[in-house]
XYZ file of C-alpha atoms in Angstrom:
540
model
C 54.828 -39.844 14.247
C 52.120 -37.793 12.685
C 48.915 -37.150 14.649
C 45.811 -36.906 13.066
C 43.187 -34.267 14.726
C 39.943 -34.788 14.019
C 36.671 -32.373 14.085
C 36.127 -32.435 17.974
C 32.594 -32.677 19.631
C 32.697 -29.671 21.430
C 28.850 -29.693 22.783
C 26.509 -32.949 23.467
C 24.283 -32.163 20.479
C 26.893 -31.133 18.465
C 26.715 -33.203 15.104
C 29.249 -30.992 12.809
C 31.466 -27.859 13.293
C 32.613 -24.972 11.331
C 36.110 -23.556 11.467
C 35.372 -19.948 12.087
C 39.092 -18.835 12.194
C 42.642 -20.798 12.127
C 45.458 -19.473 14.567
C 48.092 -21.646 13.442
C 48.973 -21.845 9.731
C 50.565 -24.908 8.244
C 54.347 -24.872 8.977
C 53.715 -23.309 12.298
C 55.383 -24.736 15.649
C 52.449 -26.131 18.067
C 52.869 -26.501 21.413
C 50.431 -28.959 23.747
C 47.814 -26.385 25.060
C 48.235 -23.988 22.136
C 44.770 -22.521 20.544
C 44.597 -24.184 17.111
C 41.076 -22.510 15.701
C 37.988 -20.929 16.660
C 35.160 -23.788 16.094
C 31.405 -22.779 15.715
C 29.409 -25.296 16.820
C 25.520 -25.639 17.450
C 25.870 -23.545 20.451
C 28.554 -20.925 20.297
C 32.116 -20.435 18.553
C 34.676 -21.981 21.040
C 38.456 -21.972 21.141
C 39.958 -25.650 20.435
C 43.243 -26.302 21.771
C 45.902 -28.655 20.625
C 46.840 -31.806 22.943
C 49.935 -32.512 20.554
C 53.353 -30.924 19.890
C 55.104 -30.450 16.613
C 54.497 -28.618 13.351
C 51.316 -28.107 11.713
C 51.634 -30.098 8.560
C 48.053 -30.193 7.143
C 44.828 -28.289 7.419
C 41.793 -30.203 6.464
C 38.977 -27.796 6.806
C 39.596 -24.169 5.674
C 38.049 -21.182 7.350
C 34.354 -21.135 6.711
C 34.177 -24.596 5.731
C 32.062 -26.965 7.974
C 32.635 -30.754 8.509
C 30.737 -33.320 10.559
C 32.088 -34.593 13.676
C 35.262 -36.688 13.415
C 36.216 -35.306 9.892
C 39.950 -34.760 9.323
C 40.599 -31.434 10.631
C 44.412 -31.170 10.997
C 47.655 -33.116 11.318
C 50.402 -32.223 13.395
C 53.948 -34.149 13.278
C 57.671 -33.692 12.674
C 58.754 -30.709 10.084
C 59.255 -32.555 6.443
C 57.259 -35.914 7.622
C 55.554 -37.635 5.008
C 51.909 -37.592 5.532
C 50.505 -38.749 2.039
C 49.644 -41.966 3.476
C 47.116 -40.130 6.008
C 45.810 -37.937 3.406
C 44.781 -40.812 1.343
C 43.272 -42.502 4.201
C 45.651 -45.253 3.869
C 46.107 -47.825 6.800
C 49.646 -48.390 8.194
C 50.051 -51.653 6.223
C 49.402 -49.829 2.889
C 52.028 -46.986 4.187
C 54.612 -49.679 4.621
C 53.912 -51.042 1.261
C 54.613 -47.873 -0.212
C 57.829 -47.211 1.705
C 58.881 -50.830 0.354
C 57.877 -49.743 -3.354
C 59.827 -46.327 -2.985
C 62.923 -47.932 -1.475
C 62.867 -50.362 -4.490
C 63.371 -47.130 -6.621
C 60.795 -47.960 -9.495
C 61.123 -45.404 -11.859
C 57.048 -45.808 -12.877
C 55.984 -44.957 -9.240
C 57.738 -41.660 -9.081
C 55.218 -40.174 -11.495
C 52.502 -42.084 -9.984
C 52.594 -40.153 -7.047
C 52.823 -36.956 -8.851
C 49.652 -38.032 -10.729
C 47.654 -38.490 -7.592
C 47.942 -34.841 -6.276
C 51.092 -33.149 -8.033
C 53.017 -30.893 -5.631
C 51.599 -27.312 -5.457
C 48.218 -28.566 -6.680
C 45.207 -27.716 -4.560
C 41.679 -29.355 -4.727
C 39.046 -27.055 -3.745
C 35.715 -28.479 -2.783
C 32.518 -26.864 -1.829
C 32.784 -25.251 1.394
C 30.208 -25.623 4.210
C 29.615 -21.817 4.438
C 26.818 -22.215 7.189
C 26.303 -24.850 10.128
C 23.081 -26.106 8.468
C 24.477 -26.017 4.945
C 24.207 -29.471 3.211
C 24.678 -28.050 -0.767
C 25.396 -24.816 -2.287
C 24.741 -23.042 -5.544
C 27.388 -21.079 -7.703
C 25.766 -18.173 -8.564
C 28.584 -16.745 -10.255
C 32.302 -16.991 -10.952
C 34.774 -14.328 -10.600
C 37.828 -16.090 -12.036
C 37.948 -18.052 -15.550
C 40.231 -21.119 -16.254
C 43.581 -19.818 -16.840
C 43.381 -16.891 -14.411
C 46.109 -16.139 -12.128
C 44.711 -16.457 -8.394
C 46.305 -15.037 -5.244
C 45.378 -15.945 -1.784
C 42.587 -14.029 -0.402
C 41.200 -13.368 -3.946
C 37.189 -13.955 -4.442
C 36.647 -17.123 -6.435
C 33.055 -17.161 -6.569
C 29.605 -16.060 -5.194
C 28.104 -19.014 -3.584
C 24.501 -19.454 -2.283
C 23.835 -21.491 0.919
C 20.879 -21.875 2.942
C 21.393 -18.636 4.621
C 22.723 -16.097 1.839
C 24.811 -15.652 -1.287
C 28.288 -15.281 0.336
C 31.875 -14.594 -1.492
C 34.045 -17.348 -1.361
C 37.690 -16.604 -1.122
C 40.904 -18.685 -2.197
C 43.160 -19.851 0.349
C 45.691 -20.712 -2.062
C 47.609 -18.914 -4.868
C 48.322 -20.348 -8.709
C 46.384 -20.524 -11.691
C 42.760 -21.628 -11.745
C 43.099 -24.995 -13.791
C 39.306 -26.550 -13.519
C 35.850 -25.340 -12.731
C 33.920 -28.341 -11.313
C 30.544 -26.892 -10.947
C 29.345 -24.224 -13.354
C 27.108 -21.040 -12.671
C 23.745 -21.711 -11.708
C 24.471 -25.635 -10.682
C 24.308 -26.919 -7.455
C 26.525 -29.643 -5.567
C 26.559 -31.304 -2.137
C 29.152 -29.861 0.406
C 32.666 -31.459 -0.321
C 32.122 -31.628 -3.925
C 34.822 -30.709 -6.276
C 34.547 -27.188 -6.936
C 37.860 -26.052 -8.398
C 41.511 -27.143 -8.877
C 44.390 -24.620 -8.499
C 47.946 -25.196 -9.202
C 50.917 -24.376 -11.481
C 50.264 -23.444 -14.986
C 50.525 -26.407 -17.363
C 49.269 -28.948 -14.553
C 47.869 -32.143 -16.339
C 44.459 -31.447 -14.900
C 43.159 -34.488 -16.371
C 45.445 -36.610 -14.639
C 44.459 -35.116 -11.305
C 40.523 -35.518 -12.387
C 41.112 -39.252 -12.767
C 42.982 -39.850 -9.671
C 40.018 -38.062 -7.699
C 37.397 -40.250 -9.258
C 39.348 -43.591 -8.542
C 39.751 -42.551 -4.911
C 43.100 -40.580 -4.921
C 45.090 -43.651 -4.199
C 48.570 -43.204 -6.037
C 48.993 -46.732 -6.416
C 45.768 -47.129 -8.410
C 46.458 -43.729 -10.533
C 46.803 -44.407 -14.182
C 50.112 -43.761 -15.914
C 50.622 -40.534 -17.302
C 50.439 -41.454 -20.921
C 46.733 -42.142 -20.627
C 45.719 -38.599 -19.923
C 48.195 -37.283 -22.597
C 46.700 -39.408 -25.329
C 43.054 -38.308 -24.267
C 43.877 -34.466 -24.021
C 43.913 -33.656 -27.776
C 40.528 -35.394 -27.980
C 39.094 -33.190 -25.365
C 40.425 -30.026 -27.037
C 39.182 -31.437 -30.711
C 35.621 -32.033 -29.114
C 35.229 -28.551 -27.622
C 36.520 -26.873 -30.778
C 33.607 -28.634 -32.743
C 31.190 -27.368 -30.059
C 32.301 -23.633 -31.224
C 31.750 -24.220 -34.962
C 28.319 -24.202 -36.524
C 28.797 -27.861 -37.675
C 27.666 -29.028 -34.341
C 24.187 -29.256 -35.531
C 25.268 -32.241 -38.177
C 25.223 -34.716 -35.542
C 28.300 -33.839 -33.517
C 28.271 -33.910 -29.624
C 26.918 -30.675 -28.140
C 28.241 -29.665 -24.614
C 25.934 -28.172 -22.437
C 25.309 -28.220 -18.615
C 22.585 -30.441 -17.038
C 20.584 -27.229 -15.992
C 20.676 -25.756 -19.439
C 19.844 -29.085 -20.973
C 16.682 -29.029 -18.311
C 15.780 -25.371 -19.298
C 16.107 -26.095 -22.980
C 13.890 -29.126 -23.002
C 11.238 -27.258 -21.035
C 11.559 -23.990 -23.397
C 11.702 -26.094 -26.623
C 15.119 -24.492 -27.437
C 17.294 -26.418 -30.193
C 20.569 -26.737 -28.558
C 22.388 -26.937 -31.758
C 21.274 -23.581 -32.632
C 22.819 -21.887 -29.391
C 26.062 -20.759 -29.107
C 27.819 -21.681 -25.790
C 29.691 -19.208 -23.653
C 31.018 -21.541 -21.101
C 34.390 -23.172 -20.865
C 35.173 -24.665 -23.887
C 32.021 -23.322 -25.731
C 29.659 -25.394 -23.270
C 26.372 -24.208 -23.186
C 25.078 -22.694 -19.713
C 22.101 -21.758 -18.236
C 22.401 -17.930 -19.304
C 22.792 -18.870 -23.064
C 19.533 -20.551 -23.015
C 17.717 -17.674 -21.141
C 19.290 -14.903 -23.556
C 18.400 -17.162 -26.781
C 16.570 -15.188 -29.192
C 13.883 -17.375 -31.044
C 13.978 -15.298 -34.086
C 17.533 -16.484 -34.903
C 15.916 -19.870 -36.035
C 12.929 -18.448 -37.978
C 14.564 -17.626 -41.257
C 15.915 -21.260 -41.411
C 12.998 -22.619 -40.719
C 11.153 -20.759 -43.607
C 13.983 -21.483 -45.916
C 13.258 -25.322 -45.122
C 9.418 -24.952 -45.816
C 8.254 -25.792 -42.633
C 4.795 -24.159 -42.388
C 4.611 -24.444 -38.592
C 7.680 -22.521 -38.121
C 5.809 -19.176 -38.555
C 3.083 -19.529 -36.108
C 5.341 -21.364 -33.406
C 6.679 -18.209 -31.870
C 2.980 -16.912 -31.751
C 1.236 -20.154 -30.158
C 4.127 -20.703 -27.855
C 6.517 -17.787 -27.311
C 9.777 -18.842 -25.990
C 11.019 -17.150 -23.019
C 7.364 -15.699 -22.335
C 5.805 -18.820 -20.842
C 3.262 -18.250 -18.064
C 5.185 -20.624 -15.759
C 8.624 -20.327 -14.399
C 10.368 -23.154 -12.597
C 12.707 -21.564 -10.029
C 15.635 -23.771 -8.140
C 14.722 -23.621 -4.510
C 17.403 -22.125 -2.293
C 19.339 -24.058 0.387
C 17.544 -22.219 3.342
C 14.376 -23.010 1.853
C 15.095 -26.698 1.449
C 15.971 -26.602 5.103
C 12.992 -24.719 6.043
C 10.669 -27.087 4.151
C 12.369 -30.299 5.579
C 12.201 -28.894 9.209
C 8.441 -27.876 9.079
C 7.535 -30.822 7.431
C 9.283 -32.872 9.861
C 7.123 -30.967 12.846
C 3.830 -31.137 10.866
C 4.025 -34.700 10.373
C 5.559 -35.989 13.297
C 3.376 -33.747 15.989
C -0.366 -34.238 16.175
C -1.260 -30.360 15.773
C -4.285 -28.868 17.086
C -5.442 -25.458 17.110
C -7.251 -23.188 19.553
C -8.523 -19.611 18.970
C -9.794 -16.675 21.261
C -10.644 -12.958 20.398
C -9.126 -10.591 22.820
C -10.618 -6.832 23.820
C -7.676 -4.631 22.969
C -9.151 -1.465 24.170
C -7.150 -1.392 27.465
C -4.023 -2.413 25.695
C -4.372 0.142 23.396
C -4.936 2.847 26.234
C -2.028 1.300 28.261
C 0.358 1.428 25.383
C -0.500 5.173 24.611
C 0.296 6.056 28.177
C 3.404 4.189 28.255
C 4.641 5.677 24.956
C 3.988 8.940 26.498
C 6.662 8.864 28.847
C 10.267 10.313 27.689
C 12.751 7.687 25.741
C 10.023 4.843 25.932
C 8.445 2.838 23.144
C 6.474 -0.341 23.362
C 4.686 -2.245 20.619
C 1.651 -4.571 21.096
C 3.953 -7.348 20.033
C 5.952 -6.663 23.300
C 2.796 -7.128 25.229
C 1.805 -10.183 23.337
C 5.501 -11.512 24.286
C 5.407 -10.346 28.032
C 1.810 -11.949 28.381
C 2.844 -15.206 27.150
C 5.936 -15.313 29.421
C 4.018 -14.656 32.371
C 1.106 -17.269 31.239
C 3.911 -19.903 30.492
C 5.136 -19.738 34.138
C 1.414 -20.460 35.567
C 1.071 -23.435 32.849
C 4.041 -25.251 32.857
C 2.777 -27.793 30.820
C 2.927 -25.591 27.737
C 6.502 -25.118 28.480
C 7.539 -28.340 27.388
C 9.245 -30.542 24.940
C 8.470 -34.204 23.557
C 11.052 -36.795 24.250
C 9.567 -40.151 23.590
C 9.527 -41.938 26.970
C 9.618 -38.745 28.691
C 8.400 -35.036 28.735
C 10.939 -32.285 29.331
C 9.554 -29.326 31.499
C 11.613 -26.337 31.017
C 11.668 -23.927 34.045
C 12.919 -21.285 32.188
C 11.303 -19.192 29.405
C 13.214 -18.508 26.232
C 11.016 -16.865 23.770
C 11.303 -17.497 20.030
C 10.245 -14.731 17.680
C 9.515 -15.500 14.283
C 11.306 -13.059 11.911
C 10.802 -13.019 8.080
C 14.025 -12.403 5.929
C 14.415 -12.330 2.359
C 15.368 -16.007 1.979
C 12.972 -17.490 4.311
C 12.216 -17.384 8.197
C 14.436 -17.420 11.285
C 13.654 -17.550 14.975
C 15.576 -15.324 17.167
C 15.445 -16.539 21.004
C 15.171 -13.984 23.722
C 16.510 -15.822 26.893
C 14.686 -15.495 30.068
C 11.785 -13.537 28.686
C 9.901 -13.769 31.972
C 12.493 -11.647 33.923
C 12.297 -8.840 31.236
C 10.369 -5.686 31.118
C 8.059 -4.553 28.265
C 10.799 -1.988 27.367
C 13.509 -4.602 27.725
C 11.570 -6.912 25.529
C 11.080 -4.433 22.870
C 14.808 -3.506 22.752
C 15.762 -7.413 22.576
C 13.141 -8.047 19.440
C 14.397 -5.115 17.636
C 18.130 -5.831 18.211
C 17.753 -9.800 17.453
C 15.376 -8.980 14.322
C 17.943 -6.231 12.746
C 20.875 -8.470 13.054
C 18.933 -11.343 12.030
C 18.033 -9.341 8.508
C 21.485 -8.316 8.059
C 22.940 -12.112 8.900
C 24.901 -10.904 11.667
C 23.066 -12.869 14.512
C 24.815 -15.755 16.090
C 23.900 -19.472 15.922
C 23.490 -19.615 19.814
C 21.011 -16.760 19.678
C 18.484 -18.936 17.267
C 18.406 -22.017 19.487
C 16.759 -23.037 22.860
C 13.598 -21.452 22.650
C 10.812 -23.110 24.626
C 7.781 -21.210 22.964
C 7.318 -19.492 19.962
C 5.114 -16.428 18.997
C 4.429 -15.400 15.135
C 3.152 -12.222 14.488
C 1.462 -11.236 11.077
C -0.911 -8.528 12.354
C 1.402 -5.785 10.864
C 0.490 -7.027 7.419
C -3.296 -6.982 8.155
C -3.869 -10.810 8.430
C -6.639 -11.354 10.814
C -6.416 -14.854 11.857
C -3.572 -17.876 10.794
C -2.139 -21.052 11.881
C 1.394 -21.831 12.629
C 3.589 -24.926 12.574
C 5.032 -25.581 15.956
C 8.874 -24.627 16.039
C 10.171 -28.181 17.288
C 10.802 -29.162 19.873
C 8.525 -26.463 21.379
C 5.006 -27.720 22.395
C 3.093 -24.701 21.226
C 3.331 -21.938 19.043
C 0.957 -18.680 19.145
C -0.129 -16.787 16.101
C -1.136 -13.169 16.438
C -3.394 -11.179 14.112
C -3.980 -7.698 13.564
C -5.831 -5.479 15.990
C -9.400 -4.364 14.302
C -11.973 -1.861 15.138
C -15.628 -3.476 14.853
C -18.958 -3.404 16.481
C -18.867 -5.375 19.891
C -21.109 -6.072 22.844
C -20.329 -4.252 26.210
C -22.795 -3.957 29.091
C -25.991 -5.182 26.707
C -25.093 -2.253 24.078
C -23.543 -2.423 20.726
C -20.211 -0.246 20.631
C -16.977 0.157 18.519
C -14.226 -1.772 19.978
C -10.790 -3.101 19.383
C -10.064 -6.790 19.196
C -7.351 -9.003 18.175
C -7.724 -12.981 17.186
C -5.086 -15.113 18.533
C -4.377 -18.987 17.708
C -2.653 -21.415 19.894
C -1.173 -24.297 17.848
C -0.579 -27.219 20.483
C 1.293 -30.465 20.205
C -1.324 -33.110 21.660
C 1.470 -35.388 22.964
C 2.253 -32.969 25.524
C -0.516 -30.497 25.885
C -4.144 -31.485 25.917
C -7.122 -29.269 24.887
C -7.932 -28.116 28.477
C -4.491 -27.040 29.109
C -4.157 -25.078 25.941
C -7.544 -23.525 26.516
C -6.604 -22.594 30.249
C -3.390 -20.990 28.929
C -5.347 -18.738 26.617
C -7.762 -17.580 29.307
C -4.628 -16.552 31.436
C -3.033 -14.889 28.283
C -6.369 -13.010 27.704
C -6.559 -11.614 31.196
C -3.065 -10.202 30.982
C -3.705 -8.707 27.723
C -7.177 -7.164 28.525
C -5.684 -5.963 31.761
C -2.142 -4.938 31.223
C -1.866 -3.214 34.366
C -1.883 -6.679 35.841
C 1.684 -7.506 34.243
C 3.335 -4.870 35.842
C 2.072 -6.036 39.325
């Protein structure tokens, strides 16, 4: 009997997993203890072994795709075993009824199964290309309907919350249907495309998917066949100029929205999408001058002044669709800001000794230390002296972290990521510098591992290199505090009763008032100031 294998919970905080790599293919023999796949969790990429023996009959999550815990991962059973009932989510009773209907040899039932999912037809859904991805946007299609697709060919470029990534096909055949047009977004697991043998009745497959994929309730083949000519006829009408005479105009939702905002008449736009469908780029490339002569002939006096008063395509306000990564950042920072009662403490630090110490250290061979490295080292040491700041709010309890994992905010093209330096209090200045450089570099090149961005106990955000003198940050949950570091400036200061030129730097500590009281935060800043104003104490 076939065994259903679900996405395992490989860590206590894991809610979903991504298949990094399959080590077995459909049709391969599997022994108990064999490694089936490498699965990326919220902690690390781990090997997942089989607890069953048999033949790998089905893979439910392709490489690079993610799914929640307990989703269908694979099916193992006897070679040639019928697993259609398991794939359709039927119960054992419904499976038994299906066997009864097949044994009755009713001819109408045979085509009904092929209508549901014909042999060789593969349903391609929006993949989960990152562990935090909830929806994706098709940036561009590299294949068109009717094109032959080989396994490994790049189907499309998909924008995730991390980056725009190429999505390759895991199947061979003909691209029969595109479910999400360029520029449009959809949740993970939405219908992306259909690949199968040339000539397959796509409408029947789409109808079966819309009805839940049950072969019993699937419509007979006569219905899709009778509708097919209507679809072709209507698509031909879109391509003709007569579309402006009241016939239906096919356009994507995004194209309709942009056209409405820009005041573009869809009947004047020629679609370049599938079946003459108007897509986003058709609206953006539409030239308003094309409609001016027709308007003049119609005797409309406003047509001549409309392009002058409201130039189409030259509006001062542009609405840009948010990337998935930007949505995730907004969601998490919003949750932090509105759930944790923030308050802010700011001090000004004398950096004269820090500048002199850094100059001496960097004078040594093969040594390079930045002011940011000094701030990180000072924070790590101050956290050991003030453990109340190194905590997390947990409802009825407060979690004290006896280790110091320092989060460092890094700006990337798509937003903000926070690589984590583990056990920062045990690293020297030069080791901290090397760790920051390595993590920040891999974060910008999208090569950083998920577990290298988790587990922080305190976070530092530095905008001093941009000339920002002072700012406040939102706490990186579940931390209790975050330090905002400004630029070092030269200005008049009072020393020993005299006005002299000195170098100062403002730092602001944002605290969660549920765990860190005002006096505790102030004492932490006093200790931090002592380390920064006397760097030699950090080496003692």
